[in-house]
Amino acid sequence: MPPGPAVAPQPRKRLATVWLDGCSGCHMSFLDLDERLLAVAQLADLVYSPLVDVKDYPEGVDVCLVEGAVSTQDDLERIRRVRARTRTLVSFGDCAVTTNVSGMRNPIGIQAIIDRAYVENTTLGRPVPSQIVPRHLPKALPVHKVVDVDVFLPGCPPSADLIHATLVDLLTGSDPAPARGRFGL
Ligand code: SF4
């Protein structure tokens, strides 16, 4: 029998993950994919992440998972750069989707939080640091309030099963099933 037409290999996708104002629990849940990480690695290269040593967010990212709320001027500049260089941006976990834990400061006000952390609860009498600590926005914001979001992946953290199913859909060109996650789980 003559061989059938050659099937062109699928180009590998470029995957990234970003850590804004979150506890890194969503990234820990990503690592909970365990051996399924090998299957994800068959579909994509991890081109930027706290899990790899790449300093600058590259151009031409296909899929990016963004953990955490937008809480500082630094977060704001990063998420705008990420959005400009990413085809499908995923709001990854409840802090990204709703601000969740990161937004607990919003009703209190940032100055009261800084005073509590750096003045009232200390014994050395040093001033509030003016370097290294990033400049806070007045309120923590969910990612979609700052840039367009393509996919919402709720959960605190999202389960490894949910992350895996969503990633496989996105990396194989399928639409991820809507409302597969639930807040707080
Ligand atoms: Fe941590 Fe939960 Fe926020 Fe993820 S959603 S960064 S696990 S607090």
PDB file of C-alpha atoms and ligand atoms in Angstrom:
ATOM      1  CA  MET A   1       0.000   0.000   0.000  1.00  0.00           C
ATOM      2  CA  PRO A   2       1.477   3.442  -0.885  1.00  0.00           C
ATOM      3  CA  PRO A   3       2.234   5.632   2.088  1.00  0.00           C
ATOM      4  CA  GLY A   4      -0.377   8.280   2.903  1.00  0.00           C
ATOM      5  CA  PRO A   5       0.331  11.971   2.711  1.00  0.00           C
ATOM      6  CA  ALA A   6       2.950  13.126   5.177  1.00  0.00           C
ATOM      7  CA  VAL A   7       1.498  14.773   8.267  1.00  0.00           C
ATOM      8  CA  ALA A   8       3.276  18.008   9.103  1.00  0.00           C
ATOM      9  CA  PRO A   9       4.552  18.020  12.674  1.00  0.00           C
ATOM     10  CA  GLN A  10       2.753  20.453  14.966  1.00  0.00           C
ATOM     11  CA  PRO A  11       4.956  23.420  15.853  1.00  0.00           C
ATOM     12  CA  ARG A  12       5.759  23.478  19.530  1.00  0.00           C
ATOM     13  CA  LYS A  13       3.962  26.153  21.489  1.00  0.00           C
ATOM     14  CA  ARG A  14       5.668  28.735  23.691  1.00  0.00           C
ATOM     15  CA  LEU A  15       4.359  28.600  27.261  1.00  0.00           C
ATOM     16  CA  ALA A  16       5.045  31.102  30.060  1.00  0.00           C
ATOM     17  CA  THR A  17       3.966  31.596  33.653  1.00  0.00           C
ATOM     18  CA  VAL A  18       4.111  34.858  35.596  1.00  0.00           C
ATOM     19  CA  TRP A  19       4.002  35.502  39.344  1.00  0.00           C
ATOM     20  CA  LEU A  20       2.508  38.843  40.405  1.00  0.00           C
ATOM     21  CA  ASP A  21       0.963  39.442  43.874  1.00  0.00           C
ATOM     22  CA  GLY A  22       0.210  35.863  44.911  1.00  0.00           C
ATOM     23  CA  CYS A  23       1.565  33.356  47.411  1.00  0.00           C
ATOM     24  CA  SER A  24       3.008  31.038  44.712  1.00  0.00           C
ATOM     25  CA  GLY A  25       0.447  28.380  45.658  1.00  0.00           C
ATOM     26  CA  CYS A  26      -0.930  28.432  42.121  1.00  0.00           C
ATOM     27  CA  HIS A  27       2.562  27.650  40.799  1.00  0.00           C
ATOM     28  CA  MET A  28       2.847  24.852  43.364  1.00  0.00           C
ATOM     29  CA  SER A  29      -0.406  23.426  41.995  1.00  0.00           C
ATOM     30  CA  PHE A  30       1.104  23.637  38.496  1.00  0.00           C
ATOM     31  CA  LEU A  31       4.008  21.526  39.766  1.00  0.00           C
ATOM     32  CA  ASP A  32       1.427  19.074  41.155  1.00  0.00           C
ATOM     33  CA  LEU A  33       0.864  17.995  37.543  1.00  0.00           C
ATOM     34  CA  ASP A  34       3.764  15.656  38.398  1.00  0.00           C
ATOM     35  CA  GLU A  35       4.347  13.193  35.539  1.00  0.00           C
ATOM     36  CA  ARG A  36       1.806  15.071  33.399  1.00  0.00           C
ATOM     37  CA  LEU A  37       4.400  17.869  33.194  1.00  0.00           C
ATOM     38  CA  LEU A  38       6.242  15.582  30.788  1.00  0.00           C
ATOM     39  CA  ALA A  39       3.178  15.470  28.540  1.00  0.00           C
ATOM     40  CA  VAL A  40       2.925  19.277  28.675  1.00  0.00           C
ATOM     41  CA  ALA A  41       6.630  19.442  27.811  1.00  0.00           C
ATOM     42  CA  GLN A  42       5.859  17.423  24.662  1.00  0.00           C
ATOM     43  CA  LEU A  43       3.529  20.210  23.547  1.00  0.00           C
ATOM     44  CA  ALA A  44       5.378  23.354  24.579  1.00  0.00           C
ATOM     45  CA  ASP A  45       8.620  24.960  25.647  1.00  0.00           C
ATOM     46  CA  LEU A  46       8.534  26.836  28.953  1.00  0.00           C
ATOM     47  CA  VAL A  47      10.079  30.094  27.745  1.00  0.00           C
ATOM     48  CA  TYR A  48       9.547  32.240  30.858  1.00  0.00           C
ATOM     49  CA  SER A  49       8.542  31.409  34.443  1.00  0.00           C
ATOM     50  CA  PRO A  50       9.708  31.639  38.057  1.00  0.00           C
ATOM     51  CA  LEU A  51      10.525  27.969  37.478  1.00  0.00           C
ATOM     52  CA  VAL A  52      13.186  28.690  34.835  1.00  0.00           C
ATOM     53  CA  ASP A  53      16.101  31.118  34.715  1.00  0.00           C
ATOM     54  CA  VAL A  54      14.999  33.571  32.034  1.00  0.00           C
ATOM     55  CA  LYS A  55      15.209  37.230  33.003  1.00  0.00           C
ATOM     56  CA  ASP A  56      13.134  39.009  30.362  1.00  0.00           C
ATOM     57  CA  TYR A  57       9.659  38.140  29.147  1.00  0.00           C
ATOM     58  CA  PRO A  58      10.110  37.189  25.493  1.00  0.00           C
ATOM     59  CA  GLU A  59       8.122  38.099  22.390  1.00  0.00           C
ATOM     60  CA  GLY A  60       5.770  35.622  20.748  1.00  0.00           C
ATOM     61  CA  VAL A  61       4.426  33.686  23.751  1.00  0.00           C
ATOM     62  CA  ASP A  62       1.441  31.495  22.857  1.00  0.00           C
ATOM     63  CA  VAL A  63      -0.022  30.846  26.320  1.00  0.00           C
ATOM     64  CA  CYS A  64       0.738  32.525  29.648  1.00  0.00           C
ATOM     65  CA  LEU A  65      -0.622  31.662  33.101  1.00  0.00           C
ATOM     66  CA  VAL A  66      -0.653  34.784  35.306  1.00  0.00           C
ATOM     67  CA  GLU A  67      -0.787  34.177  39.071  1.00  0.00           C
ATOM     68  CA  GLY A  68      -1.655  36.947  41.498  1.00  0.00           C
ATOM     69  CA  ALA A  69      -3.296  40.335  41.569  1.00  0.00           C
ATOM     70  CA  VAL A  70      -1.852  43.549  40.144  1.00  0.00           C
ATOM     71  CA  SER A  71      -0.718  45.338  43.325  1.00  0.00           C
ATOM     72  CA  THR A  72       2.318  47.473  42.532  1.00  0.00           C
ATOM     73  CA  GLN A  73       3.611  49.767  39.829  1.00  0.00           C
ATOM     74  CA  ASP A  74       6.020  46.977  38.933  1.00  0.00           C
ATOM     75  CA  ASP A  75       3.128  44.507  38.522  1.00  0.00           C
ATOM     76  CA  LEU A  76       1.340  47.024  36.319  1.00  0.00           C
ATOM     77  CA  GLU A  77       4.288  47.466  33.975  1.00  0.00           C
ATOM     78  CA  ARG A  78       4.949  43.709  33.857  1.00  0.00           C
ATOM     79  CA  ILE A  79       1.378  42.682  33.043  1.00  0.00           C
ATOM     80  CA  ARG A  80       1.146  45.277  30.257  1.00  0.00           C
ATOM     81  CA  ARG A  81       4.389  43.932  28.744  1.00  0.00           C
ATOM     82  CA  VAL A  82       3.146  40.345  29.134  1.00  0.00           C
ATOM     83  CA  ARG A  83      -0.175  41.174  27.467  1.00  0.00           C
ATOM     84  CA  ALA A  84       1.553  42.827  24.514  1.00  0.00           C
ATOM     85  CA  ARG A  85       3.733  39.738  23.925  1.00  0.00           C
ATOM     86  CA  THR A  86       1.172  36.966  24.577  1.00  0.00           C
ATOM     87  CA  ARG A  87      -1.507  35.457  22.363  1.00  0.00           C
ATOM     88  CA  THR A  88      -3.633  33.736  25.052  1.00  0.00           C
ATOM     89  CA  LEU A  89      -3.466  35.187  28.550  1.00  0.00           C
ATOM     90  CA  VAL A  90      -4.892  33.073  31.387  1.00  0.00           C
ATOM     91  CA  SER A  91      -5.952  34.634  34.691  1.00  0.00           C
ATOM     92  CA  PHE A  92      -4.561  31.884  36.899  1.00  0.00           C
ATOM     93  CA  GLY A  93      -6.137  31.408  40.338  1.00  0.00           C
ATOM     94  CA  ASP A  94      -8.485  33.438  42.506  1.00  0.00           C
ATOM     95  CA  CYS A  95      -5.966  36.214  43.304  1.00  0.00           C
ATOM     96  CA  ALA A  96      -5.632  36.936  39.576  1.00  0.00           C
ATOM     97  CA  VAL A  97      -9.369  36.519  38.928  1.00  0.00           C
ATOM     98  CA  THR A  98     -10.859  38.425  41.911  1.00  0.00           C
ATOM     99  CA  THR A  99      -7.809  39.659  43.963  1.00  0.00           C
ATOM    100  CA  ASN A 100      -8.845  37.164  46.692  1.00  0.00           C
ATOM    101  CA  VAL A 101      -6.223  37.221  49.486  1.00  0.00           C
ATOM    102  CA  SER A 102      -4.192  39.963  47.794  1.00  0.00           C
ATOM    103  CA  GLY A 103      -7.269  42.219  47.858  1.00  0.00           C
ATOM    104  CA  MET A 104      -7.805  41.928  51.616  1.00  0.00           C
ATOM    105  CA  ARG A 105      -5.816  45.146  51.990  1.00  0.00           C
ATOM    106  CA  ASN A 106      -8.211  47.110  49.805  1.00  0.00           C
ATOM    107  CA  PRO A 107     -10.751  48.141  52.487  1.00  0.00           C
ATOM    108  CA  ILE A 108      -7.943  49.037  54.938  1.00  0.00           C
ATOM    109  CA  GLY A 109      -5.811  51.283  52.760  1.00  0.00           C
ATOM    110  CA  ILE A 110      -2.182  50.835  51.801  1.00  0.00           C
ATOM    111  CA  GLN A 111      -0.697  53.403  54.214  1.00  0.00           C
ATOM    112  CA  ALA A 112      -2.250  51.661  57.239  1.00  0.00           C
ATOM    113  CA  ILE A 113      -0.843  48.318  56.017  1.00  0.00           C
ATOM    114  CA  ILE A 114       2.660  49.766  55.528  1.00  0.00           C
ATOM    115  CA  ASP A 115       2.592  51.471  58.934  1.00  0.00           C
ATOM    116  CA  ARG A 116       1.512  48.220  60.571  1.00  0.00           C
ATOM    117  CA  ALA A 117       4.211  46.147  58.853  1.00  0.00           C
ATOM    118  CA  TYR A 118       7.160  48.549  59.045  1.00  0.00           C
ATOM    119  CA  VAL A 119       6.458  50.812  62.040  1.00  0.00           C
ATOM    120  CA  GLU A 120       3.920  49.551  64.591  1.00  0.00           C
ATOM    121  CA  ASN A 121       5.121  45.936  64.653  1.00  0.00           C
ATOM    122  CA  THR A 122       8.833  46.703  64.827  1.00  0.00           C
ATOM    123  CA  THR A 123      11.187  47.495  67.688  1.00  0.00           C
ATOM    124  CA  LEU A 124      14.176  49.045  65.903  1.00  0.00           C
ATOM    125  CA  GLY A 125      12.455  52.330  65.069  1.00  0.00           C
ATOM    126  CA  ARG A 126      13.596  52.402  61.461  1.00  0.00           C
ATOM    127  CA  PRO A 127      11.667  54.359  58.835  1.00  0.00           C
ATOM    128  CA  VAL A 128       9.550  52.759  56.145  1.00  0.00           C
ATOM    129  CA  PRO A 129      12.008  51.549  53.476  1.00  0.00           C
ATOM    130  CA  SER A 130      12.158  53.755  50.403  1.00  0.00           C
ATOM    131  CA  GLN A 131      14.130  51.307  48.257  1.00  0.00           C
ATOM    132  CA  ILE A 132      13.560  47.705  47.069  1.00  0.00           C
ATOM    133  CA  VAL A 133       9.953  47.629  48.325  1.00  0.00           C
ATOM    134  CA  PRO A 134       7.903  48.288  45.162  1.00  0.00           C
ATOM    135  CA  ARG A 135       5.538  51.241  44.958  1.00  0.00           C
ATOM    136  CA  HIS A 136       2.049  49.982  45.766  1.00  0.00           C
ATOM    137  CA  LEU A 137      -1.051  50.868  43.816  1.00  0.00           C
ATOM    138  CA  PRO A 138      -3.866  52.303  45.963  1.00  0.00           C
ATOM    139  CA  LYS A 139      -5.745  48.999  45.560  1.00  0.00           C
ATOM    140  CA  ALA A 140      -4.884  45.495  44.405  1.00  0.00           C
ATOM    141  CA  LEU A 141      -6.632  44.855  41.075  1.00  0.00           C
ATOM    142  CA  PRO A 142      -7.737  41.662  39.328  1.00  0.00           C
ATOM    143  CA  VAL A 143      -5.768  41.117  36.135  1.00  0.00           C
ATOM    144  CA  HIS A 144      -8.767  41.711  33.842  1.00  0.00           C
ATOM    145  CA  LYS A 145      -9.191  45.237  35.265  1.00  0.00           C
ATOM    146  CA  VAL A 146      -5.810  46.139  33.802  1.00  0.00           C
ATOM    147  CA  VAL A 147      -5.478  44.130  30.576  1.00  0.00           C
ATOM    148  CA  ASP A 148      -7.693  41.880  28.452  1.00  0.00           C
ATOM    149  CA  VAL A 149      -7.887  38.289  29.727  1.00  0.00           C
ATOM    150  CA  ASP A 150      -8.700  35.382  27.425  1.00  0.00           C
ATOM    151  CA  VAL A 151      -9.306  32.535  29.901  1.00  0.00           C
ATOM    152  CA  PHE A 152     -10.228  32.526  33.601  1.00  0.00           C
ATOM    153  CA  LEU A 153      -8.920  29.657  35.705  1.00  0.00           C
ATOM    154  CA  PRO A 154     -10.391  30.084  39.213  1.00  0.00           C
ATOM    155  CA  GLY A 155      -9.459  28.217  42.368  1.00  0.00           C
ATOM    156  CA  CYS A 156      -7.265  28.836  45.410  1.00  0.00           C
ATOM    157  CA  PRO A 157      -5.308  27.247  43.984  1.00  0.00           C
ATOM    158  CA  PRO A 158      -6.795  25.760  40.790  1.00  0.00           C
ATOM    159  CA  SER A 159      -6.484  21.991  40.962  1.00  0.00           C
ATOM    160  CA  ALA A 160      -3.738  20.227  39.025  1.00  0.00           C
ATOM    161  CA  ASP A 161      -6.460  18.398  37.054  1.00  0.00           C
ATOM    162  CA  LEU A 162      -8.011  21.707  36.008  1.00  0.00           C
ATOM    163  CA  ILE A 163      -4.652  23.224  35.077  1.00  0.00           C
ATOM    164  CA  HIS A 164      -3.729  20.158  33.049  1.00  0.00           C
ATOM    165  CA  ALA A 165      -7.029  19.990  31.157  1.00  0.00           C
ATOM    166  CA  THR A 166      -6.934  23.719  30.375  1.00  0.00           C
ATOM    167  CA  LEU A 167      -3.309  23.661  29.249  1.00  0.00           C
ATOM    168  CA  VAL A 168      -3.821  20.659  26.985  1.00  0.00           C
ATOM    169  CA  ASP A 169      -6.831  22.376  25.382  1.00  0.00           C
ATOM    170  CA  LEU A 170      -4.919  25.610  24.822  1.00  0.00           C
ATOM    171  CA  LEU A 171      -1.720  23.977  23.614  1.00  0.00           C
ATOM    172  CA  THR A 172      -3.545  21.710  21.149  1.00  0.00           C
ATOM    173  CA  GLY A 173      -5.669  24.519  19.743  1.00  0.00           C
ATOM    174  CA  SER A 174      -8.978  23.615  21.402  1.00  0.00           C
ATOM    175  CA  ASP A 175     -11.175  26.038  23.305  1.00  0.00           C
ATOM    176  CA  PRO A 176     -10.969  25.251  27.013  1.00  0.00           C
ATOM    177  CA  ALA A 177     -14.271  24.104  28.500  1.00  0.00           C
ATOM    178  CA  PRO A 178     -15.972  27.099  30.164  1.00  0.00           C
ATOM    179  CA  ALA A 179     -16.661  27.273  33.905  1.00  0.00           C
ATOM    180  CA  ARG A 180     -14.692  24.127  34.657  1.00  0.00           C
ATOM    181  CA  GLY A 181     -13.299  25.587  37.861  1.00  0.00           C
ATOM    182  CA  ARG A 182     -14.900  26.957  40.991  1.00  0.00           C
ATOM    183  CA  PHE A 183     -13.763  29.830  43.161  1.00  0.00           C
ATOM    184  CA  GLY A 184     -12.029  28.918  46.377  1.00  0.00           C
ATOM    185  CA  LEU A 185     -11.114  25.348  45.390  1.00  0.00           C
TER     186      LEU A 185
HETATM  187 FE1  SF4 B   1      -2.113  31.671  46.686  1.00  0.00          FE
HETATM  188 FE2  SF4 B   1      -4.707  31.053  46.457  1.00  0.00          FE
HETATM  189 FE3  SF4 B   1      -3.819  33.385  45.559  1.00  0.00          FE
HETATM  190 FE4  SF4 B   1      -3.143  31.148  44.253  1.00  0.00          FE
HETATM  191  S1  SF4 B   1      -5.217  31.994  44.464  1.00  0.00           S
HETATM  192  S2  SF4 B   1      -1.785  32.867  44.766  1.00  0.00           S
HETATM  193  S3  SF4 B   1      -2.963  29.696  45.991  1.00  0.00           S
HETATM  194  S4  SF4 B   1      -3.813  32.697  47.710  1.00  0.00           S
END
